[in-house]
Amino acid sequence: MIARHCGISDPAVHYHFRSKSDIYDALLVEPEYDSPAPEGAADRQAIAMFMEQRFWWWARDAEFVRLLLREQLHGRPESISYLVRSEQQYRAELEQAARGTFGEGARTVADLGWYLLAGALWDVILAYGSDAADIIQQDYFQVRVRRLIDTALDAGERCQP
Amino acid sequence: MKAPSDDTHRPLAPNHRGRDETRARILRSALELFARDGFDDTTVKAIAARCGLTDAAIFYYFPSKRHLLDSLWHIPPGRNIRGLTPARLMTEDRLRELTDETLDFIADNHEVMRLMTSEALAGDKTASALQQESRAVWRRTIHAHFTAAFDEDIADSATDALHSLIHGFTMRALMEP
């Protein structure tokens, strides 16, 4: 099945991976984001763009997130620690990037940003099943994501002393 | 007519209360194991061991493991989300109340929630339908609250933000061991 999906032969898959669980472990490598976190004094727009880029990095792989979600709900330790590491990295990078513009509100931006965007992605995957990948491509979903990012940033602004 | 006799002397014909209690005990153990290990990875033998019965006894109550799962969906939750209806004007206090009620409900029913979510992800039709229904009911209620206080487009994005936030928070909590 996996071999058919990527258009190579069964033995070729076995040559690279001894078993199905080896393939799964290989998927759990640290994410290599194609866009770095903004450095120095990032303004609101740069932070919003960073949040969007991170969101789409995950959202374009809805099937992978779905697989992870199942493993995580079953409490599989590797999948949970993968989540914990990704979450910590996300929050730390976002808080760091937002510090200059939002001051004390940076923590709120990171907190809300994480829950709002992870929640939206998990929700679309759960609610639409195998159609999720198509829904995610729709314009209205992209507008929805931008609004959620604004919500997190607005809350961060209100938290400034 | 004979007066009802003491049931303990008639083990072959247990009364309804005894049957119902055993049935409930089996369902309870099944829920715990399904929620922890998933439906596919749970055996009837393990459920039997957990409630101190034989697998034959389980099959007496439930013809198959699938019947057990389907019966779980029909157990009413420990309590309903109180006070969601009727929709009132959304104020800061009301928002806090709705959020607290929702989170309390999820905490009280976290095993069913986790099971329903993971079975919906695995493609179980009943779990998916129930999940969709509760999502729709919840969103409709919150939306009605927001439209009582704001314009339609503000109500839309506020509903979406509150839903995403609570969903993200809840899912994350369900993953905690």
XYZ file of C-alpha atoms in Angstrom, chain A:
161
model
C 0.000 0.000 0.000
C 2.709 2.453 1.013
C 4.838 1.316 -1.917
C 1.945 1.838 -4.344
C 1.291 5.286 -2.925
C 4.777 6.561 -3.707
C 5.154 4.576 -6.924
C 8.025 2.310 -5.908
C 8.243 -1.427 -5.335
C 7.574 -3.247 -2.075
C 11.191 -4.501 -1.744
C 12.421 -0.934 -2.189
C 10.398 0.146 0.830
C 11.821 -2.752 2.800
C 15.315 -1.871 1.711
C 14.979 1.542 3.322
C 12.806 0.576 6.278
C 12.833 -2.725 8.099
C 9.235 -2.460 9.290
C 6.161 -0.290 9.320
C 7.036 1.051 12.766
C 10.490 2.068 11.443
C 8.725 4.178 8.824
C 6.601 5.717 11.536
C 9.652 6.502 13.685
C 11.325 8.124 10.689
C 8.312 10.421 10.289
C 8.840 11.682 13.815
C 12.056 13.537 13.029
C 12.294 17.081 14.276
C 10.366 19.363 11.939
C 12.568 21.238 9.513
C 10.738 24.479 8.978
C 11.395 26.205 5.682
C 11.010 29.632 7.276
C 13.131 30.762 10.223
C 11.690 32.628 13.205
C 12.041 36.385 12.788
C 15.099 37.840 14.501
C 15.533 41.182 16.201
C 12.632 43.614 16.416
C 9.795 41.908 14.576
C 6.703 44.060 14.108
C 3.130 42.788 14.282
C 3.028 42.014 10.583
C 6.225 39.975 10.664
C 4.963 38.002 13.657
C 1.636 37.336 11.930
C 3.484 36.102 8.855
C 5.653 33.819 10.963
C 2.529 32.339 12.615
C 0.945 31.783 9.240
C 4.016 30.069 7.832
C 4.242 27.709 10.795
C 0.555 26.917 10.554
C 0.774 26.022 6.864
C 3.865 23.913 7.408
C 1.715 21.621 9.537
C -1.587 22.061 7.704
C -0.237 21.010 4.308
C 0.414 17.585 5.853
C -3.081 16.999 7.217
C -2.713 13.221 6.842
C 0.408 13.187 8.982
C -1.235 15.339 11.665
C -4.209 12.981 11.583
C -1.962 9.947 12.066
C -0.154 11.713 14.906
C -3.443 12.657 16.523
C -4.570 9.031 16.647
C -1.279 7.944 18.168
C -1.353 10.809 20.673
C -4.912 10.051 21.777
C -3.832 6.468 22.385
C -1.054 7.828 24.583
C 1.815 6.398 22.502
C 4.893 7.853 24.255
C 6.975 8.712 21.127
C 4.080 10.615 19.589
C 3.388 12.503 22.817
C 7.001 13.540 23.316
C 7.107 14.610 19.662
C 4.111 16.849 20.358
C 5.604 18.227 23.572
C 8.867 19.114 21.792
C 7.081 20.746 18.849
C 4.829 22.686 21.206
C 7.709 23.922 23.357
C 9.682 24.999 20.315
C 6.664 26.779 18.821
C 5.833 28.638 22.015
C 9.460 29.604 22.701
C 10.069 30.898 19.172
C 6.800 32.812 19.070
C 7.265 34.340 22.514
C 10.808 35.349 21.641
C 9.717 36.899 18.334
C 6.800 38.756 19.946
C 8.803 40.063 22.921
C 9.987 43.252 21.185
C 6.564 44.429 20.036
C 4.301 42.969 22.711
C 6.487 43.024 25.819
C 4.676 41.186 28.603
C 1.920 40.310 26.133
C 4.312 37.998 24.241
C 3.447 35.127 26.544
C -0.257 35.583 25.792
C 0.436 35.642 22.056
C 2.339 32.357 22.334
C -0.290 30.714 24.552
C -3.304 31.762 22.525
C -1.528 31.283 19.215
C -0.737 27.693 20.059
C -4.212 26.690 21.307
C -6.165 28.622 18.655
C -4.191 27.310 15.698
C -3.672 23.767 16.926
C -7.382 23.704 17.828
C -8.405 24.890 14.355
C -6.204 22.301 12.641
C -7.324 19.410 14.869
C -10.923 20.493 14.424
C -10.840 20.553 10.629
C -9.147 17.145 10.568
C -11.713 15.666 12.941
C -14.764 17.300 11.429
C -13.955 16.666 7.763
C -11.988 13.422 7.848
C -10.377 12.632 4.510
C -11.822 15.845 2.987
C -9.805 17.956 5.435
C -6.919 18.451 2.975
C -9.374 19.989 0.455
C -11.118 22.170 3.032
C -7.765 23.524 4.202
C -7.072 24.752 0.633
C -10.301 26.798 0.518
C -10.092 30.587 0.677
C -12.500 30.850 3.603
C -10.347 28.550 5.698
C -7.306 30.711 5.011
C -9.309 33.785 6.058
C -10.310 31.901 9.201
C -6.660 31.204 10.045
C -5.728 34.854 9.580
C -8.548 35.915 11.876
C -7.375 33.499 14.550
C -3.862 34.899 14.309
C -5.302 38.409 14.700
C -7.231 37.258 17.757
C -4.014 36.070 19.418
C -2.166 39.276 18.504
C -5.040 41.530 19.665
C -5.045 39.737 23.015
C -1.286 40.233 23.264
C -1.701 43.953 22.646
C -4.301 44.245 25.389
C -1.932 42.566 27.852
C 0.731 45.213 27.470
C 1.129 47.366 30.548
